[in-house]
Amino acid sequence: MSVSDREQLRLDFLASAGLAQAARAPLPGDASTRRYERLTPADGPSLMLMDQAPAAESPPADPAWTPQQRQAAGWNAVARLSAGRIEAFAAVAAHLKALGLSAPEIPALDAPNGLAVLEDFGDTLFARVIEDGADETPLYLTAIEALAALHDAGNPPQTLHGPGGDWPLLTYDETALQGGADLFVEWLPRLDDRVAFDAAAAMAWREAWAPLVASGAGGASVMAHRDYHAENLIWLPERDGPARVGMIDFQDAVRAHPSWDLHSLLQDARRDVSPALEAEALDRYFALRPQVDRAAFMADYAGLAALNEARIIGIFARLIARDGKPRYRQFLPRMWRHLNANLEQPALAPVARWFDRHVPAEVRA
């Protein structure tokens, strides 16, 4: 579809939603194929236009596909990503709102064409509010309260229902977890010629991660936002309790280990979270969920955080080396710091030995 054809679809959609005359202001892009515009009608509050062309990405996973079929279908199927499907966003939003959490209302939706009008939560992203001088602790502790509420809802349904239709909530399984980790060995050598991984090293990599991957998949028991961090959370102080956390970009939600969103928030790729704040936030989580075995949980937390950090290093290497987006290089030192710290945990000893053997210390800085 041409750019002009896509724009005509947007114009027709906005007209059908009664927004033909709304002023349109594009928002800066991110690492995805989505685009957003802020809509300002002549009267009434501002809104957001979400635009995700359904054909822009490889297909999402069919729940019945085998790992081999997922590999053949492409990365979205391997990782169990939604391919940006609007119906996934709408179904996850409906589930979150049913739990009393804050996801955008969706006053207009065209799922087949990948278009939606959303409630505008404003520009008070956690990261921006903190940059402007707000005390970060209350924001992070409220984000923990929202996660505890989501986790206390228990094992989520296999199928979510939303205004765009049903959407399967798939498990972040061994194939998805190991596939994410494997981005590291695939892409880091293309960015940094100081490392090279042969077939034996790649096999040893998977063997080292296998127990942690199995534990992560076996512990998948809650809905995970999957991209829960200060750039995707919006502060809504006029609301009450956990609803003060406005959630966006949750269309890739899966059933996952409850530690996943915690380490995404507290070992953030894009901003520093102090060890003291991480410790206080974890204390709050366990106080809200006293039934959780803290020692067992934290062993999984360190292992899955390390896996996620390796995955993100691989993603950033790909964005820099393949996609020509050098700004992601600035985040690599922070990811290495998080990964190196987690590798000190006893349960990660096999992974730490692999890094000592294959990745020079000067690369891991």
PDB file of C-alpha atoms in Angstrom, residues 25-279:
ATOM      1  CA  ALA A  25       0.350  16.300  15.318  1.00  0.00           C
ATOM      2  CA  PRO A  26       2.684  13.312  14.772  1.00  0.00           C
ATOM      3  CA  LEU A  27       4.585  12.023  17.799  1.00  0.00           C
ATOM      4  CA  PRO A  28       8.242  10.943  17.673  1.00  0.00           C
ATOM      5  CA  GLY A  29       8.745   7.367  16.502  1.00  0.00           C
ATOM      6  CA  ASP A  30      10.108   4.457  18.523  1.00  0.00           C
ATOM      7  CA  ALA A  31      11.775   1.158  17.639  1.00  0.00           C
ATOM      8  CA  SER A  32       8.565  -0.337  16.219  1.00  0.00           C
ATOM      9  CA  THR A  33       6.517  -0.010  13.043  1.00  0.00           C
ATOM     10  CA  ARG A  34       3.732   1.879  14.833  1.00  0.00           C
ATOM     11  CA  ARG A  35       3.104   5.572  14.491  1.00  0.00           C
ATOM     12  CA  TYR A  36       1.067   7.886  16.691  1.00  0.00           C
ATOM     13  CA  GLU A  37      -0.590  11.259  16.236  1.00  0.00           C
ATOM     14  CA  ARG A  38      -2.170  13.515  18.809  1.00  0.00           C
ATOM     15  CA  LEU A  39      -5.643  14.604  17.701  1.00  0.00           C
ATOM     16  CA  THR A  40      -7.069  17.909  18.908  1.00  0.00           C
ATOM     17  CA  PRO A  41     -10.774  18.286  18.114  1.00  0.00           C
ATOM     18  CA  ALA A  42     -12.470  21.677  18.000  1.00  0.00           C
ATOM     19  CA  ASP A  43     -14.140  20.757  21.279  1.00  0.00           C
ATOM     20  CA  GLY A  44     -13.520  18.015  23.803  1.00  0.00           C
ATOM     21  CA  PRO A  45     -10.291  16.476  25.072  1.00  0.00           C
ATOM     22  CA  SER A  46      -7.350  15.527  22.887  1.00  0.00           C
ATOM     23  CA  LEU A  47      -7.088  11.943  21.638  1.00  0.00           C
ATOM     24  CA  MET A  48      -4.437   9.683  20.122  1.00  0.00           C
ATOM     25  CA  LEU A  49      -4.424   8.010  16.726  1.00  0.00           C
ATOM     26  CA  MET A  50      -2.598   4.678  16.721  1.00  0.00           C
ATOM     27  CA  ASP A  51      -1.592   3.523  13.252  1.00  0.00           C
ATOM     28  CA  GLN A  52      -0.164   0.031  12.769  1.00  0.00           C
ATOM     29  CA  ALA A  53      -0.436  -1.348   9.254  1.00  0.00           C
ATOM     30  CA  PRO A  54      -1.224  -5.075   9.651  1.00  0.00           C
ATOM     31  CA  ALA A  55       1.096  -6.103   6.807  1.00  0.00           C
ATOM     32  CA  ALA A  56       4.110  -4.171   8.150  1.00  0.00           C
ATOM     33  CA  GLU A  57       5.510  -7.123  10.110  1.00  0.00           C
ATOM     34  CA  SER A  58       5.801 -10.902   9.956  1.00  0.00           C
ATOM     35  CA  PRO A  59       2.725 -12.703  11.342  1.00  0.00           C
ATOM     36  CA  PRO A  60       2.103 -13.402  15.019  1.00  0.00           C
ATOM     37  CA  ALA A  61       2.209 -16.968  16.293  1.00  0.00           C
ATOM     38  CA  ASP A  62      -0.749 -19.246  15.867  1.00  0.00           C
ATOM     39  CA  PRO A  63      -1.318 -20.924  19.267  1.00  0.00           C
ATOM     40  CA  ALA A  64      -1.172 -24.339  17.600  1.00  0.00           C
ATOM     41  CA  TRP A  65       2.179 -23.858  15.863  1.00  0.00           C
ATOM     42  CA  THR A  66       5.155 -25.984  16.843  1.00  0.00           C
ATOM     43  CA  PRO A  67       8.528 -24.367  17.574  1.00  0.00           C
ATOM     44  CA  GLN A  68       9.635 -25.372  14.077  1.00  0.00           C
ATOM     45  CA  GLN A  69       6.600 -23.723  12.495  1.00  0.00           C
ATOM     46  CA  ARG A  70       7.263 -20.596  14.529  1.00  0.00           C
ATOM     47  CA  GLN A  71      10.874 -20.497  13.360  1.00  0.00           C
ATOM     48  CA  ALA A  72       9.705 -20.765   9.757  1.00  0.00           C
ATOM     49  CA  ALA A  73       7.115 -17.990  10.197  1.00  0.00           C
ATOM     50  CA  GLY A  74       9.558 -15.379  11.468  1.00  0.00           C
ATOM     51  CA  TRP A  75      10.614 -13.463  14.548  1.00  0.00           C
ATOM     52  CA  ASN A  76       7.158 -12.384  15.758  1.00  0.00           C
ATOM     53  CA  ALA A  77       6.067 -16.013  15.890  1.00  0.00           C
ATOM     54  CA  VAL A  78       9.264 -17.135  17.659  1.00  0.00           C
ATOM     55  CA  ALA A  79       9.020 -14.450  20.322  1.00  0.00           C
ATOM     56  CA  ARG A  80       5.218 -14.550  20.480  1.00  0.00           C
ATOM     57  CA  LEU A  81       4.918 -10.881  19.657  1.00  0.00           C
ATOM     58  CA  SER A  82       1.575  -9.513  18.481  1.00  0.00           C
ATOM     59  CA  ALA A  83       2.990  -8.030  15.250  1.00  0.00           C
ATOM     60  CA  GLY A  84       1.455  -4.770  16.448  1.00  0.00           C
ATOM     61  CA  ARG A  85      -2.081  -6.015  15.869  1.00  0.00           C
ATOM     62  CA  ILE A  86      -4.648  -3.482  17.003  1.00  0.00           C
ATOM     63  CA  GLU A  87      -6.992  -6.217  18.199  1.00  0.00           C
ATOM     64  CA  ALA A  88      -4.260  -7.406  20.595  1.00  0.00           C
ATOM     65  CA  PHE A  89      -3.956  -3.917  22.075  1.00  0.00           C
ATOM     66  CA  ALA A  90      -7.735  -3.631  22.438  1.00  0.00           C
ATOM     67  CA  ALA A  91      -8.117  -7.037  24.099  1.00  0.00           C
ATOM     68  CA  VAL A  92      -5.270  -6.460  26.581  1.00  0.00           C
ATOM     69  CA  ALA A  93      -6.640  -2.983  27.357  1.00  0.00           C
ATOM     70  CA  ALA A  94     -10.057  -4.446  28.135  1.00  0.00           C
ATOM     71  CA  HIS A  95      -8.504  -6.999  30.499  1.00  0.00           C
ATOM     72  CA  LEU A  96      -6.429  -4.391  32.325  1.00  0.00           C
ATOM     73  CA  LYS A  97      -9.407  -2.076  32.751  1.00  0.00           C
ATOM     74  CA  ALA A  98     -11.517  -4.955  34.082  1.00  0.00           C
ATOM     75  CA  LEU A  99      -8.916  -5.304  36.852  1.00  0.00           C
ATOM     76  CA  GLY A 100      -9.230  -1.620  37.765  1.00  0.00           C
ATOM     77  CA  LEU A 101      -5.954  -0.645  36.101  1.00  0.00           C
ATOM     78  CA  SER A 102      -5.502   2.259  33.699  1.00  0.00           C
ATOM     79  CA  ALA A 103      -5.350   1.419  30.005  1.00  0.00           C
ATOM     80  CA  PRO A 104      -6.636   3.875  27.388  1.00  0.00           C
ATOM     81  CA  GLU A 105     -10.280   3.895  26.408  1.00  0.00           C
ATOM     82  CA  ILE A 106     -10.774   3.129  22.705  1.00  0.00           C
ATOM     83  CA  PRO A 107     -13.613   5.263  21.285  1.00  0.00           C
ATOM     84  CA  ALA A 108     -13.015   4.186  17.670  1.00  0.00           C
ATOM     85  CA  LEU A 109     -11.406   1.085  16.178  1.00  0.00           C
ATOM     86  CA  ASP A 110     -10.712  -0.350  12.727  1.00  0.00           C
ATOM     87  CA  ALA A 111      -8.816  -3.534  13.529  1.00  0.00           C
ATOM     88  CA  PRO A 112      -8.603  -4.923   9.945  1.00  0.00           C
ATOM     89  CA  ASN A 113      -6.818  -1.767   8.820  1.00  0.00           C
ATOM     90  CA  GLY A 114      -4.756  -1.322  11.993  1.00  0.00           C
ATOM     91  CA  LEU A 115      -6.224   1.976  13.196  1.00  0.00           C
ATOM     92  CA  ALA A 116      -7.536   3.072  16.579  1.00  0.00           C
ATOM     93  CA  VAL A 117      -8.465   6.263  18.377  1.00  0.00           C
ATOM     94  CA  LEU A 118      -7.314   6.138  21.983  1.00  0.00           C
ATOM     95  CA  GLU A 119      -7.829   8.127  25.139  1.00  0.00           C
ATOM     96  CA  ASP A 120      -4.920  10.561  25.520  1.00  0.00           C
ATOM     97  CA  PHE A 121      -3.156  10.070  28.845  1.00  0.00           C
ATOM     98  CA  GLY A 122      -1.005  13.127  28.168  1.00  0.00           C
ATOM     99  CA  ASP A 123       2.749  13.599  28.258  1.00  0.00           C
ATOM    100  CA  THR A 124       3.449  12.804  31.905  1.00  0.00           C
ATOM    101  CA  LEU A 125       5.582   9.741  31.226  1.00  0.00           C
ATOM    102  CA  PHE A 126       7.334   8.605  34.386  1.00  0.00           C
ATOM    103  CA  ALA A 127      10.705   9.352  32.786  1.00  0.00           C
ATOM    104  CA  ARG A 128       9.735  12.917  31.833  1.00  0.00           C
ATOM    105  CA  VAL A 129       8.087  13.684  35.183  1.00  0.00           C
ATOM    106  CA  ILE A 130      11.216  12.530  37.004  1.00  0.00           C
ATOM    107  CA  GLU A 131      13.439  14.556  34.670  1.00  0.00           C
ATOM    108  CA  ASP A 132      11.337  17.586  35.571  1.00  0.00           C
ATOM    109  CA  GLY A 133      12.182  17.134  39.253  1.00  0.00           C
ATOM    110  CA  ALA A 134       9.513  14.850  40.706  1.00  0.00           C
ATOM    111  CA  ASP A 135      10.486  12.416  43.444  1.00  0.00           C
ATOM    112  CA  GLU A 136      10.830   9.090  41.635  1.00  0.00           C
ATOM    113  CA  THR A 137      10.133   6.893  44.654  1.00  0.00           C
ATOM    114  CA  PRO A 138       6.332   7.389  44.864  1.00  0.00           C
ATOM    115  CA  LEU A 139       6.027   6.778  41.137  1.00  0.00           C
ATOM    116  CA  TYR A 140       7.987   3.538  41.239  1.00  0.00           C
ATOM    117  CA  LEU A 141       6.191   2.271  44.333  1.00  0.00           C
ATOM    118  CA  THR A 142       2.835   2.959  42.683  1.00  0.00           C
ATOM    119  CA  ALA A 143       4.026   1.061  39.607  1.00  0.00           C
ATOM    120  CA  ILE A 144       4.815  -1.832  41.950  1.00  0.00           C
ATOM    121  CA  GLU A 145       1.280  -1.612  43.384  1.00  0.00           C
ATOM    122  CA  ALA A 146      -0.120  -1.878  39.866  1.00  0.00           C
ATOM    123  CA  LEU A 147       1.987  -4.968  39.181  1.00  0.00           C
ATOM    124  CA  ALA A 148       0.929  -6.558  42.466  1.00  0.00           C
ATOM    125  CA  ALA A 149      -2.717  -5.975  41.530  1.00  0.00           C
ATOM    126  CA  LEU A 150      -2.126  -7.539  38.115  1.00  0.00           C
ATOM    127  CA  HIS A 151      -0.343 -10.526  39.646  1.00  0.00           C
ATOM    128  CA  ASP A 152      -2.944 -11.029  42.379  1.00  0.00           C
ATOM    129  CA  ALA A 153      -5.522 -11.471  39.618  1.00  0.00           C
ATOM    130  CA  GLY A 154      -3.952 -14.900  39.152  1.00  0.00           C
ATOM    131  CA  ASN A 155      -3.532 -17.027  36.081  1.00  0.00           C
ATOM    132  CA  PRO A 156      -5.058 -15.006  33.227  1.00  0.00           C
ATOM    133  CA  PRO A 157      -7.453 -16.487  30.662  1.00  0.00           C
ATOM    134  CA  GLN A 158      -6.114 -18.145  27.538  1.00  0.00           C
ATOM    135  CA  THR A 159      -8.253 -15.882  25.376  1.00  0.00           C
ATOM    136  CA  LEU A 160      -8.803 -12.164  25.927  1.00  0.00           C
ATOM    137  CA  HIS A 161     -11.914 -10.432  24.644  1.00  0.00           C
ATOM    138  CA  GLY A 162     -11.893  -6.894  23.295  1.00  0.00           C
ATOM    139  CA  PRO A 163     -13.757  -4.605  20.915  1.00  0.00           C
ATOM    140  CA  GLY A 164     -11.534  -5.710  18.023  1.00  0.00           C
ATOM    141  CA  GLY A 165     -12.250  -9.398  18.647  1.00  0.00           C
ATOM    142  CA  ASP A 166     -10.649 -12.186  20.642  1.00  0.00           C
ATOM    143  CA  TRP A 167      -6.908 -12.454  21.105  1.00  0.00           C
ATOM    144  CA  PRO A 168      -4.903 -15.432  22.497  1.00  0.00           C
ATOM    145  CA  LEU A 169      -2.757 -14.745  25.536  1.00  0.00           C
ATOM    146  CA  LEU A 170       0.205 -17.001  24.787  1.00  0.00           C
ATOM    147  CA  THR A 171       2.847 -18.210  27.228  1.00  0.00           C
ATOM    148  CA  TYR A 172       6.352 -16.763  27.182  1.00  0.00           C
ATOM    149  CA  ASP A 173       7.703 -20.261  26.675  1.00  0.00           C
ATOM    150  CA  GLU A 174      11.112 -21.863  26.147  1.00  0.00           C
ATOM    151  CA  THR A 175      11.150 -21.063  22.440  1.00  0.00           C
ATOM    152  CA  ALA A 176      10.437 -17.378  23.054  1.00  0.00           C
ATOM    153  CA  LEU A 177      12.840 -17.033  25.978  1.00  0.00           C
ATOM    154  CA  GLN A 178      15.734 -18.828  24.285  1.00  0.00           C
ATOM    155  CA  GLY A 179      15.019 -17.070  21.002  1.00  0.00           C
ATOM    156  CA  GLY A 180      15.365 -13.748  22.774  1.00  0.00           C
ATOM    157  CA  ALA A 181      18.640 -14.751  24.396  1.00  0.00           C
ATOM    158  CA  ASP A 182      19.981 -15.972  21.051  1.00  0.00           C
ATOM    159  CA  LEU A 183      19.773 -12.456  19.627  1.00  0.00           C
ATOM    160  CA  PHE A 184      22.909 -11.768  21.652  1.00  0.00           C
ATOM    161  CA  VAL A 185      25.058 -14.366  19.883  1.00  0.00           C
ATOM    162  CA  GLU A 186      23.548 -13.503  16.515  1.00  0.00           C
ATOM    163  CA  TRP A 187      23.962  -9.734  16.570  1.00  0.00           C
ATOM    164  CA  LEU A 188      26.739  -8.697  18.959  1.00  0.00           C
ATOM    165  CA  PRO A 189      29.502  -9.935  16.592  1.00  0.00           C
ATOM    166  CA  ARG A 190      27.992  -7.827  13.813  1.00  0.00           C
ATOM    167  CA  LEU A 191      28.414  -4.763  16.005  1.00  0.00           C
ATOM    168  CA  ASP A 192      31.686  -5.544  17.772  1.00  0.00           C
ATOM    169  CA  ASP A 193      34.469  -7.366  15.930  1.00  0.00           C
ATOM    170  CA  ARG A 194      36.168  -8.212  19.211  1.00  0.00           C
ATOM    171  CA  VAL A 195      33.755 -11.135  19.623  1.00  0.00           C
ATOM    172  CA  ALA A 196      32.961 -14.116  17.410  1.00  0.00           C
ATOM    173  CA  PHE A 197      30.865 -17.132  18.352  1.00  0.00           C
ATOM    174  CA  ASP A 198      31.277 -20.416  16.490  1.00  0.00           C
ATOM    175  CA  ALA A 199      28.780 -23.288  16.487  1.00  0.00           C
ATOM    176  CA  ALA A 200      30.303 -24.793  19.625  1.00  0.00           C
ATOM    177  CA  ALA A 201      30.028 -21.502  21.488  1.00  0.00           C
ATOM    178  CA  ALA A 202      26.401 -21.123  20.383  1.00  0.00           C
ATOM    179  CA  MET A 203      25.582 -24.623  21.618  1.00  0.00           C
ATOM    180  CA  ALA A 204      27.312 -23.953  24.950  1.00  0.00           C
ATOM    181  CA  TRP A 205      25.323 -20.704  25.211  1.00  0.00           C
ATOM    182  CA  ARG A 206      22.008 -22.543  24.977  1.00  0.00           C
ATOM    183  CA  GLU A 207      23.150 -25.240  27.400  1.00  0.00           C
ATOM    184  CA  ALA A 208      24.140 -22.613  29.979  1.00  0.00           C
ATOM    185  CA  TRP A 209      20.770 -20.874  29.777  1.00  0.00           C
ATOM    186  CA  ALA A 210      18.636 -24.046  29.666  1.00  0.00           C
ATOM    187  CA  PRO A 211      17.810 -24.314  33.412  1.00  0.00           C
ATOM    188  CA  LEU A 212      16.911 -20.627  33.637  1.00  0.00           C
ATOM    189  CA  VAL A 213      14.795 -20.810  30.496  1.00  0.00           C
ATOM    190  CA  ALA A 214      12.943 -23.826  31.887  1.00  0.00           C
ATOM    191  CA  SER A 215      12.340 -22.069  35.201  1.00  0.00           C
ATOM    192  CA  GLY A 216      11.064 -18.945  33.477  1.00  0.00           C
ATOM    193  CA  ALA A 217       8.664 -20.855  31.264  1.00  0.00           C
ATOM    194  CA  GLY A 218       7.535 -23.122  34.094  1.00  0.00           C
ATOM    195  CA  GLY A 219       6.805 -20.121  36.312  1.00  0.00           C
ATOM    196  CA  ALA A 220       4.638 -18.356  33.742  1.00  0.00           C
ATOM    197  CA  SER A 221       1.559 -17.620  35.828  1.00  0.00           C
ATOM    198  CA  VAL A 222       0.544 -13.965  35.358  1.00  0.00           C
ATOM    199  CA  MET A 223      -0.080 -11.517  32.568  1.00  0.00           C
ATOM    200  CA  ALA A 224       3.113  -9.643  31.766  1.00  0.00           C
ATOM    201  CA  HIS A 225       2.926  -6.233  30.113  1.00  0.00           C
ATOM    202  CA  ARG A 226       6.320  -7.182  28.642  1.00  0.00           C
ATOM    203  CA  ASP A 227       7.568  -3.623  28.159  1.00  0.00           C
ATOM    204  CA  TYR A 228       6.931  -2.202  31.616  1.00  0.00           C
ATOM    205  CA  HIS A 229       9.318   0.706  32.200  1.00  0.00           C
ATOM    206  CA  ALA A 230       9.448   4.457  32.778  1.00  0.00           C
ATOM    207  CA  GLU A 231       8.996   5.335  29.082  1.00  0.00           C
ATOM    208  CA  ASN A 232       5.755   3.326  28.861  1.00  0.00           C
ATOM    209  CA  LEU A 233       4.107   4.363  32.134  1.00  0.00           C
ATOM    210  CA  ILE A 234       2.185   7.622  32.454  1.00  0.00           C
ATOM    211  CA  TRP A 235       1.578   9.324  35.784  1.00  0.00           C
ATOM    212  CA  LEU A 236      -2.132  10.017  36.385  1.00  0.00           C
ATOM    213  CA  PRO A 237      -2.156  11.605  39.863  1.00  0.00           C
ATOM    214  CA  GLU A 238      -5.834  12.501  39.695  1.00  0.00           C
ATOM    215  CA  ARG A 239      -6.740   8.799  39.855  1.00  0.00           C
ATOM    216  CA  ASP A 240      -6.586   6.521  42.882  1.00  0.00           C
ATOM    217  CA  GLY A 241      -4.231   3.744  43.929  1.00  0.00           C
ATOM    218  CA  PRO A 242      -2.710   1.562  41.199  1.00  0.00           C
ATOM    219  CA  ALA A 243      -4.919   3.300  38.609  1.00  0.00           C
ATOM    220  CA  ARG A 244      -2.517   6.254  38.851  1.00  0.00           C
ATOM    221  CA  VAL A 245      -0.236   4.258  36.534  1.00  0.00           C
ATOM    222  CA  GLY A 246      -1.348   4.735  32.945  1.00  0.00           C
ATOM    223  CA  MET A 247      -0.181   1.812  30.820  1.00  0.00           C
ATOM    224  CA  ILE A 248       0.567   1.919  27.074  1.00  0.00           C
ATOM    225  CA  ASP A 249       2.369  -0.291  24.530  1.00  0.00           C
ATOM    226  CA  PHE A 250       1.144  -3.514  26.102  1.00  0.00           C
ATOM    227  CA  GLN A 251       0.008  -5.220  22.885  1.00  0.00           C
ATOM    228  CA  ASP A 252       2.746  -7.861  23.224  1.00  0.00           C
ATOM    229  CA  ALA A 253       1.445  -9.060  26.605  1.00  0.00           C
ATOM    230  CA  VAL A 254       1.955 -12.740  27.396  1.00  0.00           C
ATOM    231  CA  ARG A 255       1.522 -15.144  30.269  1.00  0.00           C
ATOM    232  CA  ALA A 256       4.935 -15.001  31.940  1.00  0.00           C
ATOM    233  CA  HIS A 257       6.888 -15.330  35.157  1.00  0.00           C
ATOM    234  CA  PRO A 258       5.842 -12.540  37.559  1.00  0.00           C
ATOM    235  CA  SER A 259       9.432 -11.302  37.827  1.00  0.00           C
ATOM    236  CA  TRP A 260       9.492 -10.242  34.162  1.00  0.00           C
ATOM    237  CA  ASP A 261       7.810  -6.851  34.482  1.00  0.00           C
ATOM    238  CA  LEU A 262       9.590  -6.212  37.773  1.00  0.00           C
ATOM    239  CA  HIS A 263      13.078  -6.427  36.326  1.00  0.00           C
ATOM    240  CA  SER A 264      11.977  -4.536  33.207  1.00  0.00           C
ATOM    241  CA  LEU A 265      10.988  -1.673  35.498  1.00  0.00           C
ATOM    242  CA  LEU A 266      13.827  -1.835  38.008  1.00  0.00           C
ATOM    243  CA  GLN A 267      16.734  -2.743  35.696  1.00  0.00           C
ATOM    244  CA  ASP A 268      15.705  -0.338  32.971  1.00  0.00           C
ATOM    245  CA  ALA A 269      17.656  -0.052  29.725  1.00  0.00           C
ATOM    246  CA  ARG A 270      16.974   3.671  29.322  1.00  0.00           C
ATOM    247  CA  ARG A 271      17.473   5.203  32.751  1.00  0.00           C
ATOM    248  CA  ASP A 272      19.301   4.450  35.968  1.00  0.00           C
ATOM    249  CA  VAL A 273      17.334   3.073  38.894  1.00  0.00           C
ATOM    250  CA  SER A 274      19.451   3.129  42.035  1.00  0.00           C
ATOM    251  CA  PRO A 275      20.093  -0.129  43.916  1.00  0.00           C
ATOM    252  CA  ALA A 276      18.388   1.471  46.922  1.00  0.00           C
ATOM    253  CA  LEU A 277      15.221   2.200  44.969  1.00  0.00           C
ATOM    254  CA  GLU A 278      15.256  -1.276  43.413  1.00  0.00           C
ATOM    255  CA  ALA A 279      15.527  -2.788  46.896  1.00  0.00           C
TER     256      ALA A 279
END
